[in-house]
Amino acid sequence: MTPTMMLSTILREAGSARPYADSRPLTFEQIPVPVPRAGEVLVRIERASLCHSDLSVIDGSRQRPLPMALGHEAAGTVAGLGDGIDDLELGDRVVLVFVPSCGDCRACRAGRPALCHRGAEANGTGDLLHGSAVLVGGAGERINHHLGVSAFSQYAVVARESVVVIDQDVPFEVAAMFGCAALTGIGAVLGTGALAPGQSVIVFGLGAVGLMAVMAAAQVDGTTVIAIDPLPEKQALAVRCGADHAGSPEQAAELVNTHAGDGVDLAIEAVGSARVMEASLALLTRGGALVSVGLPHPEQTITTPALQFAGLGRRLLGSYMGDAVPSRDIPAYLQLWRDGKLPVELLHTDTRPLADLNESLDALVAGEVVRRLFVLQDE
C-alpha cells in the first residue's frame, strides 16, 4: 500500500559553498506523496543516480526555479496510474526519462523527441508535461520538479511520456543508468555522431556519459577509440570499457597524431568546457565532427577559426540526450548490455543511502565517483 508521506530531497538555495558536506545544500524532508492526474504515473523509486546535471543546479550554473526536488536519473516500479493510461500495469519496472515528449510539437513531429518544445518548457518552469507541479512542502509551499522526474524522493509523479517499461529481470542498479548516461553517451556516438566502421573517435571527459560513449564506439567495427581525462584511474577504466588508447589532455594531440593520422573522424566533448570544445575541433580530420554533450556554464563562449567549417568541412553538433528516442533506444541499448557489449556495471561506483547525498556531491566534483547510486526505500 502506498504511504501518504515520503522522504524527498529538496534544494532550497543554489550556490552553496564547497565542501558540500559542510554547507549541506540538500535537505531531506517528509512531504505528501503526490497523486497522479490524467496522463501521469506514480513511480516508486528504487534506485537513483547522481549526475553532473544535478550538480549544475546545486552550484547555480543551471538556473532552475527553487525550491526543487532534485534527481533525474532513476528506475523504479509503477505504483499508481492516472486517468487515461491503459498501457501500463501496477508493478511494471520502468526507467525514467528526463525529457517528456508531447508527440505533437515541431521537434517531436520531426522525430527528435529529445528536443520536445513542450517538454523543455515544462522542465524549465519546474512543472510536468500535463500540468503544474504536484509536489508540496511541509508548510504547503510549491516544490518544483527537476526535469519532470525528481528522483531523489521515495515516490515521483511523472508524465506517462517520462517512463519506459523494461523487463523485470533488469537490476535496478543497471536500469537506473539508462535514463540519462546511456541515452546521452551512446546516442552521441551512434545517433548524433553516426560513427561508421573503420573511423576514429576521441572522447574528452570520462564520467559516466563519456565512458558510455567509449563503450558505444568500441562496438563499431574497426574503430580506433581514444579516451582523454586528467585522472589516471579514469583512463584505466576507459580501457576496460573498450578504449584502445587513453591519456591526459596534454597527451591528446600526440595520441591523435600517432593513432589517427591527420585527425579523428569524431570527437565527443563530455566535459562541459568551451576550451575543450575548441581543442576538440582542432583535432578533427577534414570532414570530421565534434559532438558537444557537456553543459558549459552559460557565460562560456568559444573562439575558433571560422574557415574550418566551410574550408575543411568540419562540423560542430549539439546533442541533447543523445538525440535519443527513449522508447526505442532504451530497449535497444539494454539488449546490447544483455549481449555483453555494454559493461555498464563498470560505471557503478557504489550504492549509498540517500542521507549521503551532500557528501557525495564533493566526491563527484573530485572525480572520485562515476555513478553513485542511492537506495530510496527501506531494504
Tab-separated table of C-alpha atoms in Angstrom:
chain	number	residue	atom	x	y	z
A	1	MET	CA	0.000	0.000	0.000
A	2	THR	CA	1.331	3.436	-0.947
A	3	PRO	CA	2.032	5.628	2.100
A	4	THR	CA	0.705	9.167	2.444
A	5	MET	CA	4.108	10.744	3.203
A	6	MET	CA	7.524	10.256	1.640
A	7	LEU	CA	11.133	11.309	2.072
A	8	SER	CA	12.218	13.841	-0.549
A	9	THR	CA	15.495	15.655	-1.235
A	10	ILE	CA	14.952	19.411	-1.585
A	11	LEU	CA	17.242	22.162	-2.829
A	12	ARG	CA	16.044	25.482	-1.422
A	13	GLU	CA	19.007	27.716	-2.312
A	14	ALA	CA	21.627	27.357	-5.048
A	15	GLY	CA	25.270	28.377	-4.911
A	16	SER	CA	26.274	26.923	-1.538
A	17	ALA	CA	29.987	26.924	-0.777
A	18	ARG	CA	32.069	23.785	-1.024
A	19	PRO	CA	32.645	21.414	0.610
A	20	TYR	CA	29.021	20.437	0.405
A	21	ALA	CA	29.483	18.053	3.320
A	22	ASP	CA	29.709	21.208	5.455
A	23	SER	CA	27.294	23.613	3.708
A	24	ARG	CA	24.717	20.820	3.144
A	25	PRO	CA	22.645	22.427	0.345
A	26	LEU	CA	20.261	19.456	0.156
A	27	THR	CA	17.689	18.883	2.872
A	28	PHE	CA	15.767	15.667	3.473
A	29	GLU	CA	12.133	16.382	4.178
A	30	GLN	CA	8.917	14.483	4.677
A	31	ILE	CA	6.313	15.697	2.167
A	32	PRO	CA	2.989	14.264	0.938
A	33	VAL	CA	3.112	11.547	-1.703
A	34	PRO	CA	1.654	13.220	-4.827
A	35	VAL	CA	-1.359	11.817	-6.633
A	36	PRO	CA	-1.124	11.268	-10.402
A	37	ARG	CA	-3.537	13.197	-12.597
A	38	ALA	CA	-4.775	12.242	-16.053
A	39	GLY	CA	-1.820	11.163	-18.188
A	40	GLU	CA	0.505	10.781	-15.199
A	41	VAL	CA	2.127	7.866	-13.374
A	42	LEU	CA	3.158	7.377	-9.759
A	43	VAL	CA	6.525	5.599	-9.606
A	44	ARG	CA	8.089	4.052	-6.536
A	45	ILE	CA	11.765	4.977	-6.906
A	46	GLU	CA	14.113	2.073	-6.247
A	47	ARG	CA	17.481	3.444	-7.380
A	48	ALA	CA	18.554	6.950	-8.368
A	49	SER	CA	21.939	8.077	-9.693
A	50	LEU	CA	23.900	11.238	-9.003
A	51	CYS	CA	24.828	13.132	-12.183
A	52	HIS	CA	26.645	16.369	-13.044
A	53	SER	CA	23.305	17.771	-14.225
A	54	ASP	CA	22.152	17.610	-10.598
A	55	LEU	CA	25.334	19.357	-9.505
A	56	SER	CA	24.864	22.119	-12.089
A	57	VAL	CA	21.573	23.082	-10.436
A	58	ILE	CA	23.089	22.979	-6.961
A	59	ASP	CA	26.055	25.199	-7.858
A	60	GLY	CA	23.815	27.618	-9.780
A	61	SER	CA	25.339	27.192	-13.237
A	62	ARG	CA	21.977	25.845	-14.491
A	63	GLN	CA	19.342	28.106	-13.018
A	64	ARG	CA	16.094	26.383	-12.072
A	65	PRO	CA	13.090	27.550	-10.041
A	66	LEU	CA	13.510	26.802	-6.347
A	67	PRO	CA	12.676	25.086	-4.071
A	68	MET	CA	13.120	21.969	-6.183
A	69	ALA	CA	13.075	18.236	-5.524
A	70	LEU	CA	16.218	17.051	-7.279
A	71	GLY	CA	17.197	13.883	-9.149
A	72	HIS	CA	16.583	12.918	-12.759
A	73	GLU	CA	18.255	9.536	-13.449
A	74	ALA	CA	16.411	6.607	-11.881
A	75	ALA	CA	14.492	3.367	-12.144
A	76	GLY	CA	11.514	2.096	-10.181
A	77	THR	CA	8.136	0.398	-10.309
A	78	VAL	CA	4.702	1.693	-11.242
A	79	ALA	CA	2.725	2.335	-8.062
A	80	GLY	CA	-0.257	4.304	-9.394
A	81	LEU	CA	-1.924	5.319	-12.638
A	82	GLY	CA	-3.801	8.460	-13.567
A	83	ASP	CA	-6.868	8.511	-15.764
A	84	GLY	CA	-6.413	7.604	-19.398
A	85	ILE	CA	-3.411	5.309	-19.003
A	86	ASP	CA	-4.201	1.785	-20.161
A	87	ASP	CA	-0.802	0.584	-21.436
A	88	LEU	CA	0.890	0.257	-18.035
A	89	GLU	CA	0.222	-2.008	-15.068
A	90	LEU	CA	0.977	-1.699	-11.376
A	91	GLY	CA	4.333	-3.305	-10.691
A	92	ASP	CA	5.800	-2.612	-14.142
A	93	ARG	CA	9.527	-1.944	-13.923
A	94	VAL	CA	10.418	1.371	-15.578
A	95	VAL	CA	13.302	3.663	-16.444
A	96	LEU	CA	12.609	7.369	-16.026
A	97	VAL	CA	13.445	9.803	-18.833
A	98	PHE	CA	14.270	13.462	-18.178
A	99	VAL	CA	12.639	14.886	-21.318
A	100	PRO	CA	8.938	14.044	-21.691
A	101	SER	CA	7.903	14.334	-25.340
A	102	CYS	CA	4.487	15.681	-26.279
A	103	GLY	CA	4.485	13.951	-29.673
A	104	ASP	CA	2.980	16.940	-31.452
A	105	CYS	CA	5.427	19.843	-31.404
A	106	ARG	CA	7.788	20.723	-34.225
A	107	ALA	CA	10.666	18.642	-32.806
A	108	CYS	CA	8.523	15.620	-31.995
A	109	ARG	CA	6.954	15.614	-35.451
A	110	ALA	CA	10.482	15.673	-36.901
A	111	GLY	CA	11.352	12.515	-34.962
A	112	ARG	CA	13.501	14.313	-32.357
A	113	PRO	CA	11.613	13.881	-29.060
A	114	ALA	CA	14.700	14.778	-27.010
A	115	LEU	CA	14.166	18.362	-28.215
A	116	CYS	CA	10.432	18.465	-27.439
A	117	HIS	CA	9.365	22.107	-27.115
A	118	ARG	CA	6.614	21.484	-24.563
A	119	GLY	CA	8.810	19.141	-22.567
A	120	ALA	CA	11.600	21.714	-22.435
A	121	GLU	CA	9.160	24.409	-21.346
A	122	ALA	CA	7.776	22.261	-18.531
A	123	ASN	CA	11.274	21.299	-17.400
A	124	GLY	CA	12.311	24.937	-17.334
A	125	THR	CA	9.397	26.011	-15.150
A	126	GLY	CA	9.555	23.031	-12.791
A	127	ASP	CA	6.202	21.699	-13.957
A	128	LEU	CA	5.069	18.432	-15.547
A	129	LEU	CA	4.092	17.895	-19.159
A	130	HIS	CA	0.388	17.597	-18.343
A	131	GLY	CA	0.064	20.268	-15.699
A	132	SER	CA	1.605	22.328	-12.937
A	133	ALA	CA	3.850	20.940	-10.184
A	134	VAL	CA	2.187	18.488	-7.795
A	135	LEU	CA	4.813	18.444	-5.040
A	136	VAL	CA	4.030	20.356	-1.855
A	137	GLY	CA	6.337	21.098	1.087
A	138	GLY	CA	5.593	20.712	4.739
A	139	ALA	CA	4.436	24.331	5.001
A	140	GLY	CA	2.162	23.967	1.975
A	141	GLU	CA	4.573	25.662	-0.436
A	142	ARG	CA	5.050	24.583	-4.031
A	143	ILE	CA	8.039	22.303	-4.677
A	144	ASN	CA	9.265	22.308	-8.274
A	145	HIS	CA	10.060	19.156	-10.240
A	146	HIS	CA	13.556	18.530	-11.569
A	147	LEU	CA	13.385	17.720	-15.290
A	148	GLY	CA	9.951	16.194	-14.848
A	149	VAL	CA	11.330	13.462	-12.590
A	150	SER	CA	12.541	14.484	-9.060
A	151	ALA	CA	14.018	11.053	-8.447
A	152	PHE	CA	15.737	11.690	-5.095
A	153	SER	CA	12.368	11.023	-3.486
A	154	GLN	CA	10.752	7.770	-2.473
A	155	TYR	CA	7.940	8.349	-4.986
A	156	ALA	CA	7.628	10.508	-8.087
A	157	VAL	CA	4.664	11.560	-10.189
A	158	VAL	CA	5.773	11.858	-13.803
A	159	ALA	CA	4.164	12.189	-17.213
A	160	ARG	CA	3.420	8.886	-18.946
A	161	GLU	CA	5.862	10.089	-21.587
A	162	SER	CA	8.645	10.084	-18.967
A	163	VAL	CA	8.667	6.312	-18.394
A	164	VAL	CA	9.910	3.394	-20.483
A	165	VAL	CA	8.904	-0.121	-19.416
A	166	ILE	CA	11.757	-2.621	-19.142
A	167	ASP	CA	11.973	-6.336	-18.397
A	168	GLN	CA	11.520	-7.394	-14.788
A	169	ASP	CA	14.899	-9.099	-14.597
A	170	VAL	CA	16.980	-5.976	-15.308
A	171	PRO	CA	18.662	-4.997	-12.000
A	172	PHE	CA	17.736	-1.532	-10.764
A	173	GLU	CA	21.461	-0.655	-10.446
A	174	VAL	CA	21.802	-1.239	-14.183
A	175	ALA	CA	18.444	0.172	-15.258
A	176	ALA	CA	18.918	3.490	-13.465
A	177	MET	CA	21.913	4.421	-15.629
A	178	PHE	CA	19.950	4.055	-18.866
A	179	GLY	CA	17.694	7.091	-18.364
A	180	CYS	CA	20.446	9.690	-18.753
A	181	ALA	CA	24.053	8.486	-19.046
A	182	ALA	CA	23.354	5.730	-21.570
A	183	LEU	CA	20.962	7.745	-23.707
A	184	THR	CA	23.321	10.713	-23.775
A	185	GLY	CA	26.675	8.980	-24.225
A	186	ILE	CA	25.660	6.155	-26.533
A	187	GLY	CA	23.340	8.400	-28.527
A	188	ALA	CA	26.104	10.967	-29.065
A	189	VAL	CA	28.215	8.330	-30.827
A	190	LEU	CA	25.685	6.141	-32.620
A	191	GLY	CA	22.993	8.756	-33.183
A	192	THR	CA	24.251	12.332	-33.427
A	193	GLY	CA	27.799	11.415	-34.445
A	194	ALA	CA	26.813	8.456	-36.659
A	195	LEU	CA	30.213	6.809	-36.159
A	196	ALA	CA	30.916	4.491	-39.094
A	197	PRO	CA	33.031	1.313	-39.269
A	198	GLY	CA	36.746	1.984	-39.547
A	199	GLN	CA	36.563	5.544	-38.245
A	200	SER	CA	38.397	7.072	-35.283
A	201	VAL	CA	36.912	8.801	-32.240
A	202	ILE	CA	38.269	10.738	-29.289
A	203	VAL	CA	36.231	11.176	-26.097
A	204	PHE	CA	37.047	14.052	-23.742
A	205	GLY	CA	35.749	13.616	-20.190
A	206	LEU	CA	35.413	10.158	-18.694
A	207	GLY	CA	32.461	10.472	-16.386
A	208	ALA	CA	29.505	8.172	-16.930
A	209	VAL	CA	28.431	9.894	-20.172
A	210	GLY	CA	31.927	9.852	-21.655
A	211	LEU	CA	32.502	6.229	-20.675
A	212	MET	CA	29.165	5.246	-22.193
A	213	ALA	CA	30.391	6.933	-25.385
A	214	VAL	CA	33.591	4.892	-25.212
A	215	MET	CA	31.579	1.671	-24.854
A	216	ALA	CA	29.386	2.595	-27.802
A	217	ALA	CA	32.318	3.483	-30.051
A	218	ALA	CA	34.021	0.199	-29.202
A	219	GLN	CA	31.037	-1.672	-30.670
A	220	VAL	CA	31.572	-0.236	-34.156
A	221	ASP	CA	33.767	-2.489	-36.293
A	222	GLY	CA	37.319	-1.354	-36.898
A	223	THR	CA	37.156	1.842	-34.882
A	224	THR	CA	40.051	3.466	-33.079
A	225	VAL	CA	38.891	4.810	-29.701
A	226	ILE	CA	40.966	7.369	-27.782
A	227	ALA	CA	39.854	8.388	-24.282
A	228	ILE	CA	41.020	11.560	-22.511
A	229	ASP	CA	40.741	12.576	-18.838
A	230	PRO	CA	43.119	14.171	-16.298
A	231	LEU	CA	42.652	11.302	-13.817
A	232	PRO	CA	44.765	8.172	-14.412
A	233	GLU	CA	42.163	5.951	-12.748
A	234	LYS	CA	39.526	7.084	-15.229
A	235	GLN	CA	41.925	6.500	-18.108
A	236	ALA	CA	42.377	2.929	-16.874
A	237	LEU	CA	38.605	2.486	-16.561
A	238	ALA	CA	38.163	3.713	-20.133
A	239	VAL	CA	40.466	0.958	-21.379
A	240	ARG	CA	38.346	-1.579	-19.507
A	241	CYS	CA	35.307	-0.035	-21.236
A	242	GLY	CA	36.830	-0.601	-24.681
A	243	ALA	CA	39.175	2.319	-25.408
A	244	ASP	CA	42.234	1.435	-27.488
A	245	HIS	CA	44.297	4.273	-26.069
A	246	ALA	CA	43.871	6.614	-23.086
A	247	GLY	CA	45.743	9.587	-21.743
A	248	SER	CA	45.649	13.060	-20.255
A	249	PRO	CA	44.509	16.239	-22.022
A	250	GLU	CA	48.192	17.126	-22.556
A	251	GLN	CA	48.676	13.844	-24.424
A	252	ALA	CA	45.590	14.176	-26.639
A	253	ALA	CA	47.265	15.711	-29.707
A	254	GLU	CA	50.116	13.191	-29.639
A	255	LEU	CA	47.688	10.261	-29.299
A	256	VAL	CA	45.667	11.518	-32.253
A	257	ASN	CA	48.763	12.072	-34.371
A	258	THR	CA	50.051	8.578	-33.585
A	259	HIS	CA	46.835	6.620	-33.883
A	260	ALA	CA	44.538	8.672	-36.148
A	261	GLY	CA	46.873	10.362	-38.594
A	262	ASP	CA	45.772	13.866	-39.565
A	263	GLY	CA	42.851	13.879	-37.138
A	264	VAL	CA	39.895	11.936	-35.782
A	265	ASP	CA	36.602	11.477	-37.593
A	266	LEU	CA	34.585	12.130	-34.462
A	267	ALA	CA	35.200	13.939	-31.178
A	268	ILE	CA	32.884	13.703	-28.182
A	269	GLU	CA	33.118	16.586	-25.720
A	270	ALA	CA	31.635	15.371	-22.411
A	271	VAL	CA	33.392	17.806	-20.085
A	272	GLY	CA	31.203	20.869	-20.386
A	273	SER	CA	34.059	23.234	-21.256
A	274	ALA	CA	34.330	25.782	-24.047
A	275	ARG	CA	38.117	25.392	-24.046
A	276	VAL	CA	37.820	21.628	-24.529
A	277	MET	CA	35.388	22.223	-27.386
A	278	GLU	CA	37.954	24.445	-29.105
A	279	ALA	CA	40.698	21.872	-28.584
A	280	SER	CA	38.454	19.095	-29.899
A	281	LEU	CA	37.732	20.956	-33.136
A	282	ALA	CA	41.446	21.330	-33.789
A	283	LEU	CA	41.887	17.533	-33.602
A	284	LEU	CA	39.363	16.717	-36.335
A	285	THR	CA	40.312	15.459	-39.774
A	286	ARG	CA	38.752	17.004	-42.877
A	287	GLY	CA	35.023	16.402	-42.704
A	288	GLY	CA	35.204	15.394	-39.037
A	289	ALA	CA	32.540	16.218	-36.463
A	290	LEU	CA	32.603	17.427	-32.879
A	291	VAL	CA	29.591	16.373	-30.818
A	292	SER	CA	29.062	18.525	-27.739
A	293	VAL	CA	27.199	16.771	-24.923
A	294	GLY	CA	28.663	18.546	-21.892
A	295	LEU	CA	26.923	21.517	-20.285
A	296	PRO	CA	29.302	24.512	-20.087
A	297	HIS	CA	28.421	27.419	-17.855
A	298	PRO	CA	26.030	29.703	-19.790
A	299	GLU	CA	28.594	32.513	-19.794
A	300	GLN	CA	31.273	30.468	-21.568
A	301	THR	CA	31.890	31.157	-25.246
A	302	ILE	CA	34.080	29.538	-27.867
A	303	THR	CA	36.549	31.211	-30.233
A	304	THR	CA	37.630	29.163	-33.219
A	305	PRO	CA	38.711	29.775	-36.838
A	306	ALA	CA	35.548	30.210	-38.885
A	307	LEU	CA	37.134	28.962	-42.114
A	308	GLN	CA	37.498	25.406	-40.805
A	309	PHE	CA	33.793	24.711	-41.292
A	310	ALA	CA	33.443	25.509	-44.998
A	311	GLY	CA	37.139	25.153	-45.771
A	312	LEU	CA	37.696	21.801	-44.038
A	313	GLY	CA	34.135	20.544	-43.876
A	314	ARG	CA	34.259	20.230	-40.111
A	315	ARG	CA	31.002	20.136	-38.182
A	316	LEU	CA	30.016	21.205	-34.664
A	317	LEU	CA	26.948	19.294	-33.495
A	318	GLY	CA	24.956	19.726	-30.313
A	319	SER	CA	23.491	16.587	-28.815
A	320	TYR	CA	20.850	16.772	-26.094
A	321	MET	CA	20.024	13.411	-24.513
A	322	GLY	CA	21.915	11.838	-27.386
A	323	ASP	CA	19.163	12.780	-29.850
A	324	ALA	CA	17.520	9.654	-28.454
A	325	VAL	CA	14.072	8.222	-28.935
A	326	PRO	CA	13.836	6.666	-25.451
A	327	SER	CA	11.017	4.207	-26.170
A	328	ARG	CA	13.130	2.783	-28.998
A	329	ASP	CA	16.657	3.259	-27.722
A	330	ILE	CA	16.468	2.158	-24.080
A	331	PRO	CA	15.323	-1.392	-25.024
A	332	ALA	CA	17.934	-1.498	-27.805
A	333	TYR	CA	20.751	-0.372	-25.504
A	334	LEU	CA	19.632	-2.821	-22.821
A	335	GLN	CA	19.875	-5.582	-25.412
A	336	LEU	CA	23.486	-4.565	-26.068
A	337	TRP	CA	24.037	-4.877	-22.312
A	338	ARG	CA	22.440	-8.336	-22.296
A	339	ASP	CA	24.726	-9.333	-25.150
A	340	GLY	CA	27.774	-8.344	-23.102
A	341	LYS	CA	28.629	-5.395	-25.337
A	342	LEU	CA	27.910	-2.632	-22.821
A	343	PRO	CA	29.583	-3.444	-19.485
A	344	VAL	CA	27.759	-0.651	-17.675
A	345	GLU	CA	28.358	-2.317	-14.308
A	346	LEU	CA	31.903	-0.951	-14.567
A	347	LEU	CA	30.461	2.542	-14.077
A	348	HIS	CA	28.655	1.669	-10.842
A	349	THR	CA	30.972	3.045	-8.162
A	350	ASP	CA	28.826	2.045	-5.187
A	351	THR	CA	25.344	2.291	-3.661
A	352	ARG	CA	24.644	4.514	-0.661
A	353	PRO	CA	21.717	5.608	1.496
A	354	LEU	CA	20.047	8.856	0.451
A	355	ALA	CA	21.428	10.587	3.544
A	356	ASP	CA	24.907	10.500	1.946
A	357	LEU	CA	23.933	12.799	-0.946
A	358	ASN	CA	25.606	16.001	0.285
A	359	GLU	CA	28.936	14.270	0.886
A	360	SER	CA	28.588	12.529	-2.477
A	361	LEU	CA	28.449	15.893	-4.257
A	362	ASP	CA	32.022	16.515	-3.120
A	363	ALA	CA	33.072	13.087	-4.380
A	364	LEU	CA	31.511	13.870	-7.760
A	365	VAL	CA	33.331	17.208	-8.025
A	366	ALA	CA	36.619	15.495	-7.171
A	367	GLY	CA	36.082	12.793	-9.779
A	368	GLU	CA	36.080	10.060	-7.145
A	369	VAL	CA	32.833	8.507	-8.382
A	370	VAL	CA	31.466	7.696	-11.814
A	371	ARG	CA	27.935	6.652	-10.942
A	372	ARG	CA	26.993	6.513	-7.291
A	373	LEU	CA	23.501	5.114	-6.839
A	374	PHE	CA	21.160	5.713	-3.931
A	375	VAL	CA	18.637	3.462	-2.233
A	376	LEU	CA	15.320	5.226	-1.798
A	377	GLN	CA	13.344	2.550	0.051
A	378	ASP	CA	13.866	0.641	3.274
A	379	GLU	CA	15.500	-2.664	2.404
